[in-house]
XYZ file of N, CA and C in Angstrom:
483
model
N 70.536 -98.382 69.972
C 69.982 -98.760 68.691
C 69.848 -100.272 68.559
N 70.865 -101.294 69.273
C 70.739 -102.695 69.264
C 69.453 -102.925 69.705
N 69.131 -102.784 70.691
C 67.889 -102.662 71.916
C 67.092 -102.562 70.828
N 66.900 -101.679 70.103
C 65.322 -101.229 69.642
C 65.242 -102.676 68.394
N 66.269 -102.831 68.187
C 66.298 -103.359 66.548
C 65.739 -105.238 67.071
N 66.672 -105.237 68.478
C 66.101 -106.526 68.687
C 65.026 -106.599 69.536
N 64.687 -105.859 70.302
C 63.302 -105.971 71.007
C 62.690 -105.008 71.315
N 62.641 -103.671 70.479
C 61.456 -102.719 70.260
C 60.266 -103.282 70.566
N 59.643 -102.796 71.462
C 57.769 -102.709 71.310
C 57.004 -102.243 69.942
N 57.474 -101.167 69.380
C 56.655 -100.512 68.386
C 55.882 -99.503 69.256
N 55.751 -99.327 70.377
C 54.987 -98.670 70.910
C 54.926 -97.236 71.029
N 56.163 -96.382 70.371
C 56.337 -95.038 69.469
C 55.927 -95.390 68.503
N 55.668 -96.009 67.215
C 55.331 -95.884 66.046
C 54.043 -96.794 65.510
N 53.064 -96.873 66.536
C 51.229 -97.268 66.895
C 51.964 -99.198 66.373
N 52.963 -99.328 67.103
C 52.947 -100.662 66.292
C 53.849 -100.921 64.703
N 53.903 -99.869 64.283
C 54.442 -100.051 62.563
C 55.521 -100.663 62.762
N 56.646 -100.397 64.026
C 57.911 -100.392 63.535
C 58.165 -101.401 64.790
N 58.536 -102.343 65.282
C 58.697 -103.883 66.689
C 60.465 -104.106 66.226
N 60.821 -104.305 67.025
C 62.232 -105.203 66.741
C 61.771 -106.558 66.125
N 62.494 -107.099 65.834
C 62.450 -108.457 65.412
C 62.251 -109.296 66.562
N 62.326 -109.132 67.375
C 62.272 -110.219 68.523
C 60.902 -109.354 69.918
N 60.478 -108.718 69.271
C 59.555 -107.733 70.516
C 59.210 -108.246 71.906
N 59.146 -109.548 71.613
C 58.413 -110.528 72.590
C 59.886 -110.595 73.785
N 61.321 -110.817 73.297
C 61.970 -111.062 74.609
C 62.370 -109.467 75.443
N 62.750 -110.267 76.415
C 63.052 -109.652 77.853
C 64.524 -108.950 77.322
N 65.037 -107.576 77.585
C 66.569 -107.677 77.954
C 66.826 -106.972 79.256
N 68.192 -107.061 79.338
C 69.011 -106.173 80.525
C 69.397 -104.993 79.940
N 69.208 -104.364 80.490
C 70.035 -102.965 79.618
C 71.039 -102.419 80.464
N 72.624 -102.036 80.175
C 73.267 -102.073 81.506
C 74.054 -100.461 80.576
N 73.574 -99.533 80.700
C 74.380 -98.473 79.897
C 75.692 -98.276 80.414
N 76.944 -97.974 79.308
C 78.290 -97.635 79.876
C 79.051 -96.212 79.100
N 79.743 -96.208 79.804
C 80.508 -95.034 78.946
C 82.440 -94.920 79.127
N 82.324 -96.060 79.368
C 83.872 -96.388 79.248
C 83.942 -98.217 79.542
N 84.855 -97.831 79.225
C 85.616 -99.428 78.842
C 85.211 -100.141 80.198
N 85.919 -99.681 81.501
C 86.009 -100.143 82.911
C 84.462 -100.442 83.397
N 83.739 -99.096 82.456
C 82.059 -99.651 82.896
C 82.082 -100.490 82.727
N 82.236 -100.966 81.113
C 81.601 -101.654 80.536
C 82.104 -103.445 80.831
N 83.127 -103.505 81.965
C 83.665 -104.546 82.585
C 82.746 -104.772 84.150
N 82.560 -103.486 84.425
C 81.819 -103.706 85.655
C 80.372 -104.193 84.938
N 79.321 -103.579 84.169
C 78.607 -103.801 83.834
C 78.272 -105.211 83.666
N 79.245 -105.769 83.013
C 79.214 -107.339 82.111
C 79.131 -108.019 83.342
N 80.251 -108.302 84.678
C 80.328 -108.963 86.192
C 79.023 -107.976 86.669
N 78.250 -107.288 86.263
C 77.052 -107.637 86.753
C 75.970 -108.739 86.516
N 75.919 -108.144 85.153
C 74.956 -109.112 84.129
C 75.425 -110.501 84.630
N 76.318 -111.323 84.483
C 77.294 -112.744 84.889
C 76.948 -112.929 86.402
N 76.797 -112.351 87.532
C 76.633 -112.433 88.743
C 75.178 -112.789 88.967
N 74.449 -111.964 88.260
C 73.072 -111.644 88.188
C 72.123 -112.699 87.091
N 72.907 -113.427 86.247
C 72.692 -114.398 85.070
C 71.615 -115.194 85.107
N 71.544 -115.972 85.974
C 70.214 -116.987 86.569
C 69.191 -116.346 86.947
N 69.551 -115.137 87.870
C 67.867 -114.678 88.396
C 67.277 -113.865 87.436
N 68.317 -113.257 86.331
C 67.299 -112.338 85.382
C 67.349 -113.502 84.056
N 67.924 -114.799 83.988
C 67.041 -115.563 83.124
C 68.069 -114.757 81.695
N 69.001 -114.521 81.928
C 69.918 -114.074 80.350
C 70.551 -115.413 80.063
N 70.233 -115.142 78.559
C 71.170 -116.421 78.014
C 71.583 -116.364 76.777
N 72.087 -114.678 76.371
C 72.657 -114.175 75.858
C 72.910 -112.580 75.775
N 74.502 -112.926 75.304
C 74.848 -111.193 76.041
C 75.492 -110.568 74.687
N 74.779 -109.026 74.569
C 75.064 -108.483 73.362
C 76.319 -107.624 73.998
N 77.059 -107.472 73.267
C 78.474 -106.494 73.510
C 78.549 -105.513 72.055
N 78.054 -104.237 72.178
C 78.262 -103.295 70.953
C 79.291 -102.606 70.840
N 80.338 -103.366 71.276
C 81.957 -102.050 71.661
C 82.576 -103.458 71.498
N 83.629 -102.831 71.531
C 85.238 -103.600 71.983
C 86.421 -102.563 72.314
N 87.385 -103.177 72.810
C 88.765 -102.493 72.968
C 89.798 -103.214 72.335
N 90.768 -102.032 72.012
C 92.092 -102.569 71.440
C 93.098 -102.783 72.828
N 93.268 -104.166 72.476
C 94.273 -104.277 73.820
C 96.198 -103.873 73.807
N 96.218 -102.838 74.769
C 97.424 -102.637 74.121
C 98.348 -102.813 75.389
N 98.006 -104.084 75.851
C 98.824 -104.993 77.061
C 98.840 -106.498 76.857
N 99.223 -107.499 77.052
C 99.138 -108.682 76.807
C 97.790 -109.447 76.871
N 97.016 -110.060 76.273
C 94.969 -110.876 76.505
C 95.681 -110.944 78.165
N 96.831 -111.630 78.998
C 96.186 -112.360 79.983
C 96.158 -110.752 81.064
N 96.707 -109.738 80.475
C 96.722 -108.475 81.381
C 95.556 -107.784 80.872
N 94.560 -107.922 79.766
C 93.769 -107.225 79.182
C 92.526 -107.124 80.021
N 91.677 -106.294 80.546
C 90.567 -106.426 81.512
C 89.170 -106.793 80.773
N 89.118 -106.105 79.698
C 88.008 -105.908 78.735
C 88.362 -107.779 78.463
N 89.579 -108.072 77.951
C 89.700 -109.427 77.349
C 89.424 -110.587 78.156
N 89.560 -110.099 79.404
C 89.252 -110.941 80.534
C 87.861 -111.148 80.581
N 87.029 -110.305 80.704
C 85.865 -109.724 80.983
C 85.002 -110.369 80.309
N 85.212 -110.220 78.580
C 84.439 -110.691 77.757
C 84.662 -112.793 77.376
N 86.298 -112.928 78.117
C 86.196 -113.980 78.286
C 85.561 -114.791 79.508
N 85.324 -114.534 80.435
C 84.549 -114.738 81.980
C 82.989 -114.895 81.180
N 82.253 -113.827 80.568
C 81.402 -114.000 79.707
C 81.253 -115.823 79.095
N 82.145 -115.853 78.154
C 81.988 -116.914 77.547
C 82.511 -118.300 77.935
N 83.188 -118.015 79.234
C 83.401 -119.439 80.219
C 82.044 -119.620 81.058
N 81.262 -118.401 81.263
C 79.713 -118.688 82.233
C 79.277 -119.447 81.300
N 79.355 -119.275 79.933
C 78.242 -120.252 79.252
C 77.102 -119.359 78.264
N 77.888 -117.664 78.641
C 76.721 -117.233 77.998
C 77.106 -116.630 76.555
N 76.720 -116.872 75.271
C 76.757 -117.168 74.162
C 76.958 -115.472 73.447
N 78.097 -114.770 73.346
C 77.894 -113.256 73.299
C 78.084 -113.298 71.829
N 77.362 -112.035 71.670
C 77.490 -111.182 70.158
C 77.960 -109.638 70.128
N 78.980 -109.598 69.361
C 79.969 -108.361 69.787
C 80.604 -108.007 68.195
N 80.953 -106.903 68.221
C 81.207 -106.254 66.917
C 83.010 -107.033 67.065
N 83.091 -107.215 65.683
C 84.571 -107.566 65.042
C 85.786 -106.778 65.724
N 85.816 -106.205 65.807
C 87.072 -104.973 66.391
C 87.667 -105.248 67.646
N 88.839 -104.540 67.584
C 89.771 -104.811 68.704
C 89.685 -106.558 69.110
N 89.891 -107.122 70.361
C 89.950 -108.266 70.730
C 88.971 -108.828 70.657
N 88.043 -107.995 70.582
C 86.424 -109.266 70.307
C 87.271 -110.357 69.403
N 87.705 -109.990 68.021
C 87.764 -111.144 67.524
C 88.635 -111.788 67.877
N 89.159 -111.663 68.814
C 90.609 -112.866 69.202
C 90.501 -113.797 69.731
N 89.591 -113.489 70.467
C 88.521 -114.217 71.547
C 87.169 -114.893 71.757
N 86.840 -114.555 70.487
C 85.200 -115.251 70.185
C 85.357 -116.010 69.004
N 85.446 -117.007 69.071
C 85.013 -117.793 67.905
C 83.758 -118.024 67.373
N 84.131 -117.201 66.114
C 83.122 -117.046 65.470
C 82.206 -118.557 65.059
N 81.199 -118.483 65.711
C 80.077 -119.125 65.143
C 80.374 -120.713 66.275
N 81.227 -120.007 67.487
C 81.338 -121.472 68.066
C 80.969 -121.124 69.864
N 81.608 -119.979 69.797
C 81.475 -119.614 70.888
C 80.374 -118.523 71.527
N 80.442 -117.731 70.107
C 79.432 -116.491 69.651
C 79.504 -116.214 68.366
N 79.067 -114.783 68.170
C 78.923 -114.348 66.603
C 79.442 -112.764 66.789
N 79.951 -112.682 65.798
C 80.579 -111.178 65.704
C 80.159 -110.222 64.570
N 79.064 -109.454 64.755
C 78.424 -108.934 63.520
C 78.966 -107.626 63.630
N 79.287 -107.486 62.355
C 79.952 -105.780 61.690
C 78.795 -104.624 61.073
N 77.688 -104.724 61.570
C 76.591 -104.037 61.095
C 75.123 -104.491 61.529
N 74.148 -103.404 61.248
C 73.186 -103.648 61.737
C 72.707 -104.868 61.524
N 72.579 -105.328 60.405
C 71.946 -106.462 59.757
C 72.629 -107.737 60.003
N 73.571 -107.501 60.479
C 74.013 -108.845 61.203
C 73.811 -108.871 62.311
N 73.686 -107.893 63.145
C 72.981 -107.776 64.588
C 72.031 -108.497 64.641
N 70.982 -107.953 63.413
C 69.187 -108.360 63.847
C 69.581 -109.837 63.525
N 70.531 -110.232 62.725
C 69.820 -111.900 62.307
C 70.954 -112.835 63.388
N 71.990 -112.018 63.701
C 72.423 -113.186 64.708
C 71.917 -112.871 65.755
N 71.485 -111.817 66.939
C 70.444 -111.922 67.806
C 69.298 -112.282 67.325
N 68.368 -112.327 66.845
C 67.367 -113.492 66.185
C 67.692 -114.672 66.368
N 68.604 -115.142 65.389
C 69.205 -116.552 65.657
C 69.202 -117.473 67.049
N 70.438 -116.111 68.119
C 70.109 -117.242 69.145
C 69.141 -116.543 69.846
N 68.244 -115.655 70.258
C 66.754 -115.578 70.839
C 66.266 -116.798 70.223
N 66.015 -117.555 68.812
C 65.326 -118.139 68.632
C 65.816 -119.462 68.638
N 66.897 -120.040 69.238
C 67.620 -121.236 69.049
C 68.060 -121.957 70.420
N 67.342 -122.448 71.251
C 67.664 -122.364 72.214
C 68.790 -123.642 72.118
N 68.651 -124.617 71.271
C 69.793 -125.425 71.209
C 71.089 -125.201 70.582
N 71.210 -123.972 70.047
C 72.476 -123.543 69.594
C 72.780 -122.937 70.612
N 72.253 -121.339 71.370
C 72.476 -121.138 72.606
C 73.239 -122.316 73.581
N 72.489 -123.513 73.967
C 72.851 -124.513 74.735
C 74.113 -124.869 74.093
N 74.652 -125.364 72.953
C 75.881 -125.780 72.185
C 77.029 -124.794 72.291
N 76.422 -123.473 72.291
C 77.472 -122.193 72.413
C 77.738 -122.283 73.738
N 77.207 -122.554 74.731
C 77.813 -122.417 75.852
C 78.390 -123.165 76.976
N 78.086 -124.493 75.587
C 78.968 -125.820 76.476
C 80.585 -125.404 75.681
N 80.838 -125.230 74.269
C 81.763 -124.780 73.501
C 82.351 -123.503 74.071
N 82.015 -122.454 74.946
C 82.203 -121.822 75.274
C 82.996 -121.696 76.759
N 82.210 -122.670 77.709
C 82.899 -123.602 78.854
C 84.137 -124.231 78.095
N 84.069 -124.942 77.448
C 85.531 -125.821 76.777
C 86.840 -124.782 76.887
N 86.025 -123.964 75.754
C 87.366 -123.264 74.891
C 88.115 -122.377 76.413
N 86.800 -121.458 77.174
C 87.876 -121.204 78.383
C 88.511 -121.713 78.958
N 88.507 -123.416 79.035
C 89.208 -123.953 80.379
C 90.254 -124.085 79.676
N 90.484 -123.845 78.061
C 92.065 -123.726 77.519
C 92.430 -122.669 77.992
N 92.037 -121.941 79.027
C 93.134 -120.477 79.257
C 93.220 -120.436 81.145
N 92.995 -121.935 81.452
C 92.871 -122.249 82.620
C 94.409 -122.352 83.344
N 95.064 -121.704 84.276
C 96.200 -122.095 84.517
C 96.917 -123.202 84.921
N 95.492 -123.846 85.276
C 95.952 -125.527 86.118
C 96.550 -126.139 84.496
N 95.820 -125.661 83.693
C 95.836 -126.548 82.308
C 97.234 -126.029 81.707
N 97.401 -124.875 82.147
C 98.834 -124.300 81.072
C 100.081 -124.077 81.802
N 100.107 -124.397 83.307
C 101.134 -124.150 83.692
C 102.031 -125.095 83.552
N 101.240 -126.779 83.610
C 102.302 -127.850 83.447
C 103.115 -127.673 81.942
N 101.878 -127.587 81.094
C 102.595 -127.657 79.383
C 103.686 -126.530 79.517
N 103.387 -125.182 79.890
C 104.781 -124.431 79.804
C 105.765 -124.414 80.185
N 105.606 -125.428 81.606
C 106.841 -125.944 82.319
C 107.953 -126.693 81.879
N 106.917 -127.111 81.485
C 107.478 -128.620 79.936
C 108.199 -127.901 78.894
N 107.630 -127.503 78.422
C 108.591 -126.379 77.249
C 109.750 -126.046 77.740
N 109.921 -125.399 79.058
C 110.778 -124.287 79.501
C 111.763 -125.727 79.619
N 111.607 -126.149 80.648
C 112.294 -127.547 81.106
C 113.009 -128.330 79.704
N 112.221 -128.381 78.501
C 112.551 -128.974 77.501
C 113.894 -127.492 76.763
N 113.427 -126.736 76.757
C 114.519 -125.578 76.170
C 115.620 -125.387 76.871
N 115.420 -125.749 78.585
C 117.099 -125.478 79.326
C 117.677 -126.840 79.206
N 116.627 -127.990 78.779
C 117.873 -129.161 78.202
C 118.288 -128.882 77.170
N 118.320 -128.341 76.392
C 118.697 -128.452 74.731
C 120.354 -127.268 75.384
């Protein structure tokens, strides 16, 4: 239903009825479980440059019920937004833990936020570009080179006390 809403042809309904965006290209990567839907995404991300994506819709989420750095889906959708590519994903489960809203991506809870934040960045190529330098950033905070010294520090600072 995302698909049609953002880039329908109209071409069942003589034209009456187009997505809002008719004119772009997508990937369509169908899943039916979570693990697809991880393989799916390290496709799309592998595949990123030659099919010209530069934004990735996510209509699911999972509840993570293991720690983000053991979470696969959390991984997954974060690898997403360290490539640079600017995702839109429903509120639920870890989507929102992990996407900053309106910095990294957008998290719409209904149709109508679908059509206007895919609109948005189909039609923005400099917010796109901003989302996915912000998006590079915010991952390299979950970089281990970056967090192993600070926690060392902590730990080191707590067995002095």
């Amino acid at each position: 239903h995302v698909a049609g809403i953002a880039a329908g042809s109209g071409s069942r309904s003589e034209g009456r009825f187009k997505g809002v965006a008719f004119e772009a290209s997508l990937v369509g990567v169908r899943v039916s479980s979570v693990s697809e839907a991880i393989q799916g995404l390290n496709w799309v991300m592998a595949r990123r440059l030659e099919l010209g994506v530069t934004v990735v819709n996510l209509s699911m989420g999972d509840v993570a019920s293991v720690a983000f750095e053991a979470c696969p889906w959390c991984s997954a959708v974060e690898k997403a937004v360290a490539a640079g590519l600017p995702v839109v994903a429903s509120p639920v489960g870890t989507n929102a833990e992990h996407i900053v809203e309106g910095v990294t991506g957008l998290l719409a809870g209904g149709p109508a936020q679908w059509e206007a934040h895919l609109m948005r960045l189909i039609e923005d190529a400099a917010l796109r570009d901003k989302m996915a330098r912000a998006g590079r950033l915010h991952a390299a905070g979950y970089d281990v080179g970056l967090i192993a010294p600070r926690l060392i520090s902590v730990i080191a600072q707590a067995i002095e006390r």
